[in-house]
Amino acid sequence: MEIRKLKENDREACQKLSRYAFQTSENSYDDLKYPDAKTPIDFYYGAFEEGFLFACAGAIPFDIKLRSRDFKMHGVMGIASKPEYRNRGTIREIMIRMFKNMYDSNIPVSVLYPFKFSFYEMLGYKLVDEHIFYQFRISDIIYRKTDYHIKEVVKIGDDIRNVYDKVVSKFDYIAKRPTIDYWRGHFKGNYKFICYKGDQPVGYIIMRFSKPDEPWLKSPEKTIQIREVFWLDQEAKQTIFNLLSSHRDQRKYIAGTFPANENIMDLLKTPRILRRIIVDNSMLRVIDVKTILENLEYPLSDFTLTLHVNDEFCPWNNGYFTLNSMDNTINVVFKKSSENIIDIQIDISYFAQLVAGFRTVNDLLEFGFITVNNEKLEVIQKLFPKTNNYLHDFF
């Protein structure tokens, strides 16, 4: 078996593999589209047997915000294998190769949306954010007059992009999106509205009228689906919900996902919520522990901590990290062995949850997922507080 990055002459084979894995209802290899010509084929890694591509996975470059700091990230997607070649550990081998290439390319973290959480947990990924899916009656929206106004636009431009870039500051774990072309490709064919305070954009909503054949919705033929919505203040939020309220003669329900900490219920009258579901979202994998520890923003300025990290697949992470901060200057030393007192012993997957702020030290201690030096417990709790996470991206 050979594992390597794909080349342009591998594109059609990759498209056929993706068609069989993700578009089975097409029932043919006609009119292949994914990955399209705009996607660099060397984003993908493949496994070959006698020149035949039988498994692949892609890694899309992003920047991601993690505890107020920006990091390079690869979003893993398009993981596919021919059924007759499954259960051979091939995807695991592809992923291990990707981890090494990410490390060599100074990419310290990776994110994916899993088809099966347990499989990727074995590779060191762990859940780090949730969102809430709502479906509610349009007639229950409370209309309140505001001084803001709404304008429909045909294409995504700088005003929407500027709102998103400001929204990023509200979250501790969120993607910093690349080019406008990325946005336009994912939101093509949707309705787009911008909320303005005077001439300044302060919010936006991207939405679509659902079709009858969308089984994840109740009464899809009566529903407007929010593809994405963000606002910069409460009045923008109300103005956008006023816009949704004005659709009461066209559809009966609104459906969409919102950050877990976002209050939606108080915008509704006696709420008749059709559905409210907590949705497990993205998984994070730390590729380079040392880089993450060196560049995180910490609530304390002077401290010393020794961590023992277990990482089966990335040997450069598997060992002891002494983290020292003095006058806000961070120094991290990695060794394969240590005579220091160990302050935290943790597997790489739970390390991802800790640094992302999805789980606190107490959360992880409750179920025995980490071991902590009790003399440093208070310091560790302060260093790794709970955060506000919301990844709403596409790869």
CSV table of C-alpha atoms in Angstrom, one decimal, residues 286 341 367:
chain,number,residue,atom,x,y,z
A,286,VAL,CA,-3.9,19.0,18.9
A,341,ILE,CA,6.5,16.6,40.0
A,367,PHE,CA,-14.8,11.1,35.5
